[in-house]
Coordinates of C-alpha atoms in Angstrom, one line a residue:
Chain A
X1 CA -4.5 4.1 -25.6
X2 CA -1.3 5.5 -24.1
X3 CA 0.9 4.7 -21.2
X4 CA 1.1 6.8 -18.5
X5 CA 4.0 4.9 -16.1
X6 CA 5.1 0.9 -16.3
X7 CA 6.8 0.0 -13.1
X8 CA 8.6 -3.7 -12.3
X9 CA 6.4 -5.1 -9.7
X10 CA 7.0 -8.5 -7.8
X11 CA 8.7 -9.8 -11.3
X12 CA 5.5 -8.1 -13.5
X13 CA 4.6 -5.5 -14.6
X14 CA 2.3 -2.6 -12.8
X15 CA 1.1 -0.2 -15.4
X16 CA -1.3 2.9 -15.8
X17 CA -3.1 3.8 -19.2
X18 CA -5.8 6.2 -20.0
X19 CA -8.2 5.9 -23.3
X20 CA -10.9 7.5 -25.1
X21 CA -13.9 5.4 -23.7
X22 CA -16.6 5.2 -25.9
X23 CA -18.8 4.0 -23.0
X24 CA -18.0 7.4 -21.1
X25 CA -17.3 9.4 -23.7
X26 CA -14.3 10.3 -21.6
X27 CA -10.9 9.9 -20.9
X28 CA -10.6 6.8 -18.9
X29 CA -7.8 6.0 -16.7
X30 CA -6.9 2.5 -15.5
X31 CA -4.2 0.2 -13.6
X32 CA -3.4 -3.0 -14.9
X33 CA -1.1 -5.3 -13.1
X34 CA 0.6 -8.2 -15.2
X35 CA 2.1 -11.1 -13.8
X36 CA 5.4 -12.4 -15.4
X37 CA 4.1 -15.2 -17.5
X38 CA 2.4 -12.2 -19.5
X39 CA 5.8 -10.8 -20.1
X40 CA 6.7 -14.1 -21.6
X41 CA 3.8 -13.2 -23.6
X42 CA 1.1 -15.8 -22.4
X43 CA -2.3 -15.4 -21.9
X44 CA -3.5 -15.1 -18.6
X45 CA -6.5 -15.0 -17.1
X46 CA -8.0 -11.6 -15.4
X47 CA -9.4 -10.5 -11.9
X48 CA -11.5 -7.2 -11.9
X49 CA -10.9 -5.1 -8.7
X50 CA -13.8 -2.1 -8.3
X51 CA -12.8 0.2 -5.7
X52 CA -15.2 2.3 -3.6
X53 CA -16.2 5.7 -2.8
X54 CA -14.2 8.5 -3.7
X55 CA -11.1 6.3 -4.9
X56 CA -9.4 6.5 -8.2
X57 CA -7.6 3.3 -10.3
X58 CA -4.7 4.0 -7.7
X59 CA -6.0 3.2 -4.1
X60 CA -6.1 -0.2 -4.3
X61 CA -3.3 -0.7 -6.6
X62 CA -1.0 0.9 -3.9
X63 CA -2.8 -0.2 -1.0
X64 CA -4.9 -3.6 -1.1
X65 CA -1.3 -5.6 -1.5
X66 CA -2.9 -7.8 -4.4
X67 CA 0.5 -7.6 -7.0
X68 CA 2.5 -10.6 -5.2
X69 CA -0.1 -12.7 -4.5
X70 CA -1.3 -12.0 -8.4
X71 CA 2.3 -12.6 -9.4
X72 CA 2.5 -15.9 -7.4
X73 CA -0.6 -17.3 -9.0
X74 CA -0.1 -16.0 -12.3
X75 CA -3.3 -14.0 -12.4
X76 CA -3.8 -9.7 -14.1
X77 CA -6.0 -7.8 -11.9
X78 CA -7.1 -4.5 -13.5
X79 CA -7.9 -1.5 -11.6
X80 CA -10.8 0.7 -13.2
X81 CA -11.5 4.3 -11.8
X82 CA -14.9 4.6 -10.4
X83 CA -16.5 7.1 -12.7
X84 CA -15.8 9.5 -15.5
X85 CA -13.8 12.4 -14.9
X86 CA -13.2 16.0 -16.1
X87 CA -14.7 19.8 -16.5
X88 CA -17.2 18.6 -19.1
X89 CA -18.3 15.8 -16.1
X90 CA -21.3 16.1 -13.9
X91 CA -20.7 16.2 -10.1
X92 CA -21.6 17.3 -7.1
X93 CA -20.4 18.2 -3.3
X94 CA -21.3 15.2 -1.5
X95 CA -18.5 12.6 -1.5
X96 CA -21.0 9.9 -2.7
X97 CA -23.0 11.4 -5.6
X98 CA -21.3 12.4 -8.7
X99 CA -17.2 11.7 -9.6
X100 CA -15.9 8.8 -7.3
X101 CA -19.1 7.6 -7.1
X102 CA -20.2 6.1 -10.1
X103 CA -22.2 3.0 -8.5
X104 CA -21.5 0.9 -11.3
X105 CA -24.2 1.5 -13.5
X106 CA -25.6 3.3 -16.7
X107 CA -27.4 6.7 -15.7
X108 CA -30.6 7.7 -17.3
X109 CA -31.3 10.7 -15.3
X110 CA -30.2 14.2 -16.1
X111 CA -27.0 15.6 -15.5
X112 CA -25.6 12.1 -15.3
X113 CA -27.2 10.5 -18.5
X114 CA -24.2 11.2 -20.8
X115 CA -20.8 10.1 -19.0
X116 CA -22.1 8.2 -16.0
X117 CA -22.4 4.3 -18.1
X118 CA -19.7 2.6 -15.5
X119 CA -21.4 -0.4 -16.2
X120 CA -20.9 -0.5 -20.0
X121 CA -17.7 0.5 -19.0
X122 CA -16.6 -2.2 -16.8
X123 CA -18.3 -5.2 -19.1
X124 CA -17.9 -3.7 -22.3
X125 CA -15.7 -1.1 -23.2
X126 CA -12.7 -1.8 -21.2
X127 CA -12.9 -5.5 -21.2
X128 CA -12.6 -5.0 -25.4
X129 CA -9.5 -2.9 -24.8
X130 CA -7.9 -5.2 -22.4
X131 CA -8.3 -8.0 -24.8
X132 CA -6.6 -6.4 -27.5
X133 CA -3.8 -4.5 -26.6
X134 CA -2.7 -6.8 -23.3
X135 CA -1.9 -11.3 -23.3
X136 CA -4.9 -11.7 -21.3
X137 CA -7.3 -14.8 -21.8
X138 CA -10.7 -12.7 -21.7
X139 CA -12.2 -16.8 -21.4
X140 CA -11.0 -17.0 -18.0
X141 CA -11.9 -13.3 -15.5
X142 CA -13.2 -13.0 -12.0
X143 CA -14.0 -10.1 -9.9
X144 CA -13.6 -8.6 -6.9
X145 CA -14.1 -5.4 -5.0
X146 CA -14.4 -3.2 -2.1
X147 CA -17.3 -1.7 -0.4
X148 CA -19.1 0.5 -3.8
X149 CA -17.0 -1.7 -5.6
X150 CA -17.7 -4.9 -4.0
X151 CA -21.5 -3.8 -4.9
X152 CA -20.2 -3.7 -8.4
X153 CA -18.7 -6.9 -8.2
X154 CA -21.1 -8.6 -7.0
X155 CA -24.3 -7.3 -9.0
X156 CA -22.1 -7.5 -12.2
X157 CA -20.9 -11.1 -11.7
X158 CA -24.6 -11.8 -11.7
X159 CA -26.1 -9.7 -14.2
X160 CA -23.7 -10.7 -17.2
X161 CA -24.4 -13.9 -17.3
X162 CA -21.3 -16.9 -18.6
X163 CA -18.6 -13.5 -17.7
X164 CA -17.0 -14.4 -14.3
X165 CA -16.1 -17.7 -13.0
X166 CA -16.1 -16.6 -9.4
X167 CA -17.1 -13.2 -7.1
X168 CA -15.9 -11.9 -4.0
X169 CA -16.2 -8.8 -2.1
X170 CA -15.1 -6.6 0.9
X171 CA -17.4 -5.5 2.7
X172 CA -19.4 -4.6 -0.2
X173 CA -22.6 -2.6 -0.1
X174 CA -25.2 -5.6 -0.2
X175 CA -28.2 -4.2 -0.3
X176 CA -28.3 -0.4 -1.3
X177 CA -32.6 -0.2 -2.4
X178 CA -32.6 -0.4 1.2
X179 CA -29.5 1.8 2.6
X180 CA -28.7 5.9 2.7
X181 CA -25.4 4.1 0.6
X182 CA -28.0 3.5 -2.4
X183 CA -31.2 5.3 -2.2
X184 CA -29.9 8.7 -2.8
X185 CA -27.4 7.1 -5.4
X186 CA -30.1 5.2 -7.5
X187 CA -32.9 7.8 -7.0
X188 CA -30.4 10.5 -8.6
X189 CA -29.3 8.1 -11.5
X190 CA -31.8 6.3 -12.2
X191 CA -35.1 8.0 -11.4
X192 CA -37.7 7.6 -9.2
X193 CA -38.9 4.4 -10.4
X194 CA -37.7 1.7 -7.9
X195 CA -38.5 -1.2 -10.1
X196 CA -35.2 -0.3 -12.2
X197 CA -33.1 -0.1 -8.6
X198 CA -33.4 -3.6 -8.3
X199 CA -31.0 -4.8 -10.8
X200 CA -28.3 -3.4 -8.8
X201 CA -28.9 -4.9 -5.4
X202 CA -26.9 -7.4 -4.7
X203 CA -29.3 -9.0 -2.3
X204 CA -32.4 -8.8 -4.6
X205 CA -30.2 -10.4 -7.2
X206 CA -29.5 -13.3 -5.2
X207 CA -33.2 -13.4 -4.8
X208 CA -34.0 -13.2 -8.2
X209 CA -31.3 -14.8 -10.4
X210 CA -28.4 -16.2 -8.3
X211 CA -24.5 -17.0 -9.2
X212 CA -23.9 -19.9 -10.9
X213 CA -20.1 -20.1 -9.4
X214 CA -18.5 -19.7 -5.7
X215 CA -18.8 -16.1 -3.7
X216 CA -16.2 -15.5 -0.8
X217 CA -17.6 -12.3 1.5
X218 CA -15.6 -10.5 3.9
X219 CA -16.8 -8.1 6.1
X220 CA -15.0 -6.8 9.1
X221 CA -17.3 -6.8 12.9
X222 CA -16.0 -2.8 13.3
X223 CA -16.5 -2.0 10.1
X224 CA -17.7 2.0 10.8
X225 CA -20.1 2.2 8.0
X226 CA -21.8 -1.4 8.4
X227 CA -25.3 -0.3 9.0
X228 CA -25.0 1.1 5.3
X229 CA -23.3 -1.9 4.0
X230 CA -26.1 -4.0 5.6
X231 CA -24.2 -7.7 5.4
X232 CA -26.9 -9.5 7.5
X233 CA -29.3 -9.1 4.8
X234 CA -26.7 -10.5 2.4
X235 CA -25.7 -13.5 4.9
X236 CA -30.0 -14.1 4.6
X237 CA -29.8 -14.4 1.1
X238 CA -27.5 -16.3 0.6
X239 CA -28.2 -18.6 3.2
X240 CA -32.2 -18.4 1.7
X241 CA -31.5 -19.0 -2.2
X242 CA -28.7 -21.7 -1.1
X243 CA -26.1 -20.0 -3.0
X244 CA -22.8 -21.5 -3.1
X245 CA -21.0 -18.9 -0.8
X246 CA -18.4 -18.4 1.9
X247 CA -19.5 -15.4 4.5
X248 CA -17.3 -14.6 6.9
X249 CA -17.6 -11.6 9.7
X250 CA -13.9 -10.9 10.4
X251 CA -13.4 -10.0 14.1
X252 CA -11.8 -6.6 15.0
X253 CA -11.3 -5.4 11.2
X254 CA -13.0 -1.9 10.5
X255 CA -13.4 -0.6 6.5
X256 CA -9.9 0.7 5.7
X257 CA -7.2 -1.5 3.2
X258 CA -5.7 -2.7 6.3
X259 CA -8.9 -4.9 6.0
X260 CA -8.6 -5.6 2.6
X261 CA -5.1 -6.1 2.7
X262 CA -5.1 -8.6 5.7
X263 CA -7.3 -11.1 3.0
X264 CA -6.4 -10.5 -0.1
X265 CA -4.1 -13.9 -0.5
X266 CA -7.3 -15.5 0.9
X267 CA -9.6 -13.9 -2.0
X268 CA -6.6 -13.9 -5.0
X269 CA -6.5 -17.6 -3.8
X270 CA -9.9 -18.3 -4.2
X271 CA -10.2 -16.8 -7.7
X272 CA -7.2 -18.8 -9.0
X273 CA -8.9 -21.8 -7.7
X274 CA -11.7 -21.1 -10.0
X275 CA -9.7 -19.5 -12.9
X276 CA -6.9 -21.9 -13.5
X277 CA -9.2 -25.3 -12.8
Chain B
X1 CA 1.8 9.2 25.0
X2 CA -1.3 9.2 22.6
X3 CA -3.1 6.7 20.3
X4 CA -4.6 8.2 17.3
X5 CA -5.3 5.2 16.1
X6 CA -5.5 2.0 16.2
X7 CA -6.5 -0.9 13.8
X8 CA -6.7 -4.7 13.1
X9 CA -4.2 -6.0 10.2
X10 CA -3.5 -9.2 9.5
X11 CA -5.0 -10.5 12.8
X12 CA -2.6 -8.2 14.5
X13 CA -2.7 -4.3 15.3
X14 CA -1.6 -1.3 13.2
X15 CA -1.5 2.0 15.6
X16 CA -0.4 5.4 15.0
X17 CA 0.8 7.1 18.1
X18 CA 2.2 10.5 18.8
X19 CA 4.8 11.6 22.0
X20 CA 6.5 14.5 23.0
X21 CA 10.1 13.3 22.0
X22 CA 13.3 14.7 24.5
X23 CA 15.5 14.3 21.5
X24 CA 13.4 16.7 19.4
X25 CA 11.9 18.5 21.6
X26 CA 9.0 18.5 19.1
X27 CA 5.8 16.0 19.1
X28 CA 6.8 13.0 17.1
X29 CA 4.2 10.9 15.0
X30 CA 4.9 7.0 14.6
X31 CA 3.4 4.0 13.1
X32 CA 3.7 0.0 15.0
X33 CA 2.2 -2.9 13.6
X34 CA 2.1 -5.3 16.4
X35 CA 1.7 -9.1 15.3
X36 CA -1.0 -11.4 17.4
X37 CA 1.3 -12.5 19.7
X38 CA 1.8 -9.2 21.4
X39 CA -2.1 -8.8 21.5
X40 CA -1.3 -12.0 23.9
X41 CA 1.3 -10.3 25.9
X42 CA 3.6 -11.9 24.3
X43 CA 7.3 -10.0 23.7
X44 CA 7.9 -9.7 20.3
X45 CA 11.4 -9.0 18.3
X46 CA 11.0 -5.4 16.7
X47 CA 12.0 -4.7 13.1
X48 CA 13.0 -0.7 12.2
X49 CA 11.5 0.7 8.8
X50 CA 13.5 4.2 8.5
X51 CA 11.9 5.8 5.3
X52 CA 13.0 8.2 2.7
X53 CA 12.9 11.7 1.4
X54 CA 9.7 13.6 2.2
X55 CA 7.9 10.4 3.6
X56 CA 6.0 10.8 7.0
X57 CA 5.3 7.3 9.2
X58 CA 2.6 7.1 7.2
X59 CA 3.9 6.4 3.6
X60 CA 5.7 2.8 4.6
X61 CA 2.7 1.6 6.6
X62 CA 0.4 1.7 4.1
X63 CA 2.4 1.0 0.7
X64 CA 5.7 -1.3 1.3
X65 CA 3.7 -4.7 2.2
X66 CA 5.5 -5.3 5.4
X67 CA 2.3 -6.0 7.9
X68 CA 1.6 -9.8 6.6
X69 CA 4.7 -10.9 6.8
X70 CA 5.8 -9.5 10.1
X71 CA 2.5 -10.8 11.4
X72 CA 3.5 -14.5 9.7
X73 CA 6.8 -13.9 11.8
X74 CA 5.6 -12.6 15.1
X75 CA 7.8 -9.3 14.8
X76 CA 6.7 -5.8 15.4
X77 CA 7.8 -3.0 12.7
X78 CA 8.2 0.5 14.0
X79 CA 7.6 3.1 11.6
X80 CA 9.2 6.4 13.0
X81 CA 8.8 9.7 11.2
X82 CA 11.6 11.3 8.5
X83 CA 12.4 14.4 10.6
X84 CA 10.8 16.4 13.2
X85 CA 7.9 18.8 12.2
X86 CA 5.8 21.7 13.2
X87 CA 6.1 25.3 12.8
X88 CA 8.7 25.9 15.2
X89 CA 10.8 23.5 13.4
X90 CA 13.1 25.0 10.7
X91 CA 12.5 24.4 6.8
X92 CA 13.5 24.6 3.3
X93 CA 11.9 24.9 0.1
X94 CA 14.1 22.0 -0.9
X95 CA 12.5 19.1 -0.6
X96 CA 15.4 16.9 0.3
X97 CA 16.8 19.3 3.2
X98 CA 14.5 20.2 6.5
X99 CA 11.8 18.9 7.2
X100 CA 10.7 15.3 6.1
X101 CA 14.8 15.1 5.0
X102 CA 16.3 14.7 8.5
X103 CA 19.0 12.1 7.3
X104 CA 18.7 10.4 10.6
X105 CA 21.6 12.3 12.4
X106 CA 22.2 14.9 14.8
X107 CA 22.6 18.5 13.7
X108 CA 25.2 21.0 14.7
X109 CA 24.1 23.9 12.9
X110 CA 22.2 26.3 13.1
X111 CA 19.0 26.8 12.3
X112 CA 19.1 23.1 12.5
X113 CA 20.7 22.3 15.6
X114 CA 17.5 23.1 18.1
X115 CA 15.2 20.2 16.4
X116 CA 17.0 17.9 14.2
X117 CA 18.2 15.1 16.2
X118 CA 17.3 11.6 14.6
X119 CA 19.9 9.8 15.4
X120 CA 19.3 10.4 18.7
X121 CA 15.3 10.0 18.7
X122 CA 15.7 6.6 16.8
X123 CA 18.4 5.1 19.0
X124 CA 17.3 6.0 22.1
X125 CA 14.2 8.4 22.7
X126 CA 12.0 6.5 20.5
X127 CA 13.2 3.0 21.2
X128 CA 12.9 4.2 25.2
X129 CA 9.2 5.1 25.3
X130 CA 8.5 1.2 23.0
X131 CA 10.1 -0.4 25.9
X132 CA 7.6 1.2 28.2
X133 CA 4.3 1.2 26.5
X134 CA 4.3 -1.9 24.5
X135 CA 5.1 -5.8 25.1
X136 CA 8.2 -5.3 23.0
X137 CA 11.8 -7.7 23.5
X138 CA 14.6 -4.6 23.1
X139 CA 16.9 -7.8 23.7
X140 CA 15.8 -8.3 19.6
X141 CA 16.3 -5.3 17.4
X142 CA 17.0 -5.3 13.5
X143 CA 16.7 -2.7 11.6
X144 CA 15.8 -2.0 7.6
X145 CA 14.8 1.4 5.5
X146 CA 14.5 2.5 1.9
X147 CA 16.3 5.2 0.6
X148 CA 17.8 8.0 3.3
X149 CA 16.1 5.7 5.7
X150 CA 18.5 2.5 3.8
X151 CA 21.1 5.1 4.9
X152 CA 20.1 5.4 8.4
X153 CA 19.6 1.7 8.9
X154 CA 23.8 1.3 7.2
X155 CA 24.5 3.5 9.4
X156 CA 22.6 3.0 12.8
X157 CA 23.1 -0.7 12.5
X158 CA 27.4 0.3 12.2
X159 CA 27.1 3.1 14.4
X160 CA 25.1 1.5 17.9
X161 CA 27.1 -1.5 18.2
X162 CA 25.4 -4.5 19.5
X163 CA 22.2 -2.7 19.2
X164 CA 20.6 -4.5 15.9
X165 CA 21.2 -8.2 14.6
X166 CA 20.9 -7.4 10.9
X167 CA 20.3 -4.9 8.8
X168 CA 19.1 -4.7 5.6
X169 CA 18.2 -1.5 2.7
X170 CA 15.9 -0.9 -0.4
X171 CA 18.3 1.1 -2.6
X172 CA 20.4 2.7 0.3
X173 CA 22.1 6.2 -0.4
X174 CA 25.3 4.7 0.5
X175 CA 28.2 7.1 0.1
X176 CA 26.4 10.7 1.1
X177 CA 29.8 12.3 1.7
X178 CA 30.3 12.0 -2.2
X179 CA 26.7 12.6 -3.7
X180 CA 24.3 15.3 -4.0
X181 CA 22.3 13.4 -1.6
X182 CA 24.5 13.8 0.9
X183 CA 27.1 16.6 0.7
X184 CA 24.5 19.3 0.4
X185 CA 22.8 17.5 3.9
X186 CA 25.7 16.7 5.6
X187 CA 27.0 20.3 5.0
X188 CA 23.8 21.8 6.2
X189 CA 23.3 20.0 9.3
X190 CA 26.8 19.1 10.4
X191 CA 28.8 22.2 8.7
X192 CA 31.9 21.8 6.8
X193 CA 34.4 19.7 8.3
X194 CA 34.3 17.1 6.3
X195 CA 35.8 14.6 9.1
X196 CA 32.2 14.7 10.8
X197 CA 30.8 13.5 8.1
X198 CA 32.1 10.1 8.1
X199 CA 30.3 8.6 10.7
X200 CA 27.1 8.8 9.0
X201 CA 28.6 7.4 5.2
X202 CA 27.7 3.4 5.4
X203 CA 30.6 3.0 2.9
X204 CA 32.9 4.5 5.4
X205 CA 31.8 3.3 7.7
X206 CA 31.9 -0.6 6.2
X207 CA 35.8 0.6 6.2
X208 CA 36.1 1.7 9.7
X209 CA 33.9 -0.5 11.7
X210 CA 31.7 -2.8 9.2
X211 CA 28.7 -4.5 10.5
X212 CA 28.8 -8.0 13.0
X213 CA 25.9 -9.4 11.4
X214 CA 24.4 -10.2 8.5
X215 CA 23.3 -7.1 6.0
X216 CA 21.0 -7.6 2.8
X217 CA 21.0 -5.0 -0.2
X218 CA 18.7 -4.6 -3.1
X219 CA 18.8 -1.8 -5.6
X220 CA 16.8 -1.7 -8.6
X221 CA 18.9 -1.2 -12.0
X222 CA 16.3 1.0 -13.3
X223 CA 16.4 3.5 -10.2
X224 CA 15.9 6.8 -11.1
X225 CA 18.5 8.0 -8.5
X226 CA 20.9 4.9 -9.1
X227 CA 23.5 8.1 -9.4
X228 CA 22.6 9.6 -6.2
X229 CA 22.6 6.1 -4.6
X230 CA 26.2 5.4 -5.8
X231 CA 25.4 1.1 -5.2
X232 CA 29.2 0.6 -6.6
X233 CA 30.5 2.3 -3.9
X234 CA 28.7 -0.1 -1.2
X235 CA 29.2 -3.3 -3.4
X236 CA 32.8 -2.2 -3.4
X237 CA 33.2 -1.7 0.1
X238 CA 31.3 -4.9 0.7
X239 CA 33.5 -7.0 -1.2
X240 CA 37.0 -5.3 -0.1
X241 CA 36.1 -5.2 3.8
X242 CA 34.4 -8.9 3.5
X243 CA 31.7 -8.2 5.2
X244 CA 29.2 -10.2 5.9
X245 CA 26.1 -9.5 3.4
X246 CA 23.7 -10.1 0.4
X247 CA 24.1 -7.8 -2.3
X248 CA 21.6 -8.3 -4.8
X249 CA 20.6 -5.6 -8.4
X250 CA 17.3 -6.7 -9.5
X251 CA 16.9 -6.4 -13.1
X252 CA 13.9 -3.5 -13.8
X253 CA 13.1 -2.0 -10.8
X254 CA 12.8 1.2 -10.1
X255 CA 12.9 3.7 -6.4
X256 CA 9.3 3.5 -5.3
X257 CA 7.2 1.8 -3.5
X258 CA 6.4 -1.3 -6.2
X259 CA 9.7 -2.0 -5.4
X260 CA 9.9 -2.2 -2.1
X261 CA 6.7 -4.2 -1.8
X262 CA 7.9 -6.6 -4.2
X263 CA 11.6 -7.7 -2.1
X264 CA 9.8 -7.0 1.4
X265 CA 9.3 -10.8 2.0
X266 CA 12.8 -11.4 1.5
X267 CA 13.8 -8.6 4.2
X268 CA 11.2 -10.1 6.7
X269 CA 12.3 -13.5 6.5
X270 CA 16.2 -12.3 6.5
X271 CA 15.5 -10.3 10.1
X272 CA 13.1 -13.3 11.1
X273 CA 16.1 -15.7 10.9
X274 CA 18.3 -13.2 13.2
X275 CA 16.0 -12.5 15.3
X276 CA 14.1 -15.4 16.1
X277 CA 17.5 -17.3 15.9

């Protein structure tokens, strides 16, 4: 691992590293935002944030606002990029398919098979890292995310089962077997064969196997891309399978980190609740 | 006056709008973030955010951190542009002279003269057409920045007397006249008599005419520019003129944004007492 920058940041520290990800095979590069008890050198527990479409490890960590709230509660929140990277990496033109849009899962399909495994990435291989070059208490991590990333939040909260304490999201793709963000994402990486879509589908998740902690849900009512997002099939299955949940349909917000920003102490909050009980 | 956009923050409004400025004689680009009771009608205080070197209105609006507080306050922030832009406009490769370095003054020289007027589009074009278009209390002005913009608030808040109740700077250039960000602008735009320079040093300035308010300073000690900066000079100035102010060098910070974010509560609070006083 090496250090790319380590900047003072509301009394922590807010750094940037890149590794050899065995996951990837790739150069991976990530933020990581300590709060001052980890200078001390105490453990501390860890919140996931997985950002969305085209964004890198840096959007969020310059954008979403989550450092001073992290600081305040004594929380790390790591940034992951969103896919592998570089020459030797598979992509393509669109904006959603390819680098920047790694969906949060392990390809199978042809040219993405060998580098796109974001979720080995996310639960495996970084998560080992982080425990042992950083003071974080890998017994106690949340997650979070935004829109592709929420998606990852959410269908990795429940698919690695005893990992997270708590899941929230902002406006996070919900239900993507069923959207234009999803079909043409899970067809490309995974093959034709929808039965293998459905354990990344937040909604059919729900369905099928549940949370077994609290879910906060953000979404804002102007949101410009929420007939991909598709939150009233995520408000019906929650509200179906009786999951313990908080939905909430912000009035006025559209997509952007103004949105994201505007309820992060609300989310950061929520996860501390659940991570320093 | 044009809206090109327009967006709900922290149960508030962050717009972008863009005017043809007298003062410039150029279109001029600005960011206000408008807290809920001005969605009301309500008159709200206004705080100034004068940015840095080769920042637009943009760069402050979506990284210092300033919206939630201001919104927890009830004050507007007005985020104006660095210089005025366009092709007409003169340039230089440099990135610290022309445009998106207008050092918030009015030029003499040519080819500067025709354009570069900040001084006068911040104190009075700018603040002119708020007035007008939005439910704004002129009454209540402070006025804060980072950087040249620190300078420009120093030196606004000295130099429009009984404008602006307080004033406050993320690592201010204080003493232009003797640095290299400074004499190399000052020089440019207001030629070489070195006696027009003064009235836009703050550490003169603190000699000649100080401040009638309250003033709060934060530098980082690990600021890469700390040189440039020249904090000694204002501390000094502070202390021998007894002025009125907060001095404060926080231990591991650097010059960007991380910084910034993390004192921003601080500034907020410190106008919110002025101007809500």
């Amino acid at each position: 691992m090496r250090t790319i920058s380590e900047q003072a940041c509301f009394g922590g520290i807010q750094g940037v590293y890149a590794h050899d990800s065995e996951a990837t095979g790739t150069e991976m590069t990530f933020g990581l935002f300590l709060p001052p008890e980890a200078k001390r050198g105490q453990k501390v527990p860890v919140l996931w944030y997985l950002s969305g479409l085209t964004c890198t490890h840096e959007n969020a960590m310059i954008k979403a606002g989550a450092q001073g709230w992290a600081a305040e509660a004594g929380i790390a929140v790591v940034f992951p990029d969103t896919s592998p990277r570089g020459e030797e990496v598979a992509d393509h033109d669109d904006y959603d398919l390819g680098q920047g849009a790694g969906f949060y899962l392990n390809a199978t399909e042809e040219p993405w098979a060998p580098h796109y495994r974001m979720w080995d990435y996310v639960t495996d291989d970084l998560p080992t890292l982080l425990a042992r070059e950083f003071p974080l208490d890998m017994e106690r991590q949340s997650i979070t995310g935004h829109s592709m990333g929420g998606h990852g939040a959410l269908t990795m909260a429940m698919g690695v089962k005893g990992r997270y304490r708590s899941v929230s999201a902002f406006a996070p793709i919900a239900h993507p077997t069923a959207s234009d963000w999803g079909r043409k994402q899970l067809a490309a990486y995974l093959g034709d064969d929808e039965r293998l879509w459905a354990q990344h589908d937040a909604v059919l998740m729900l369905r099928d196997v549940g949370f077994p902690g609290p879910m906060l849900i953000d979404y804002g009512s102007e949101d410009e891309y929420i007939d991909k997002l598709m939150p009233e099939a995520l408000a019906e299955a929650i509200a179906s399978t009786r999951q313990q949940a908080v939905f909430r349909m912000q009035p006025g917000y559209d997509h952007s980190y103004f949105f994201v920003a505007s309820f992060m102490e609300d989310h950061i909050a929520f996860h501390a609740e659940a991570l320093l009980a």
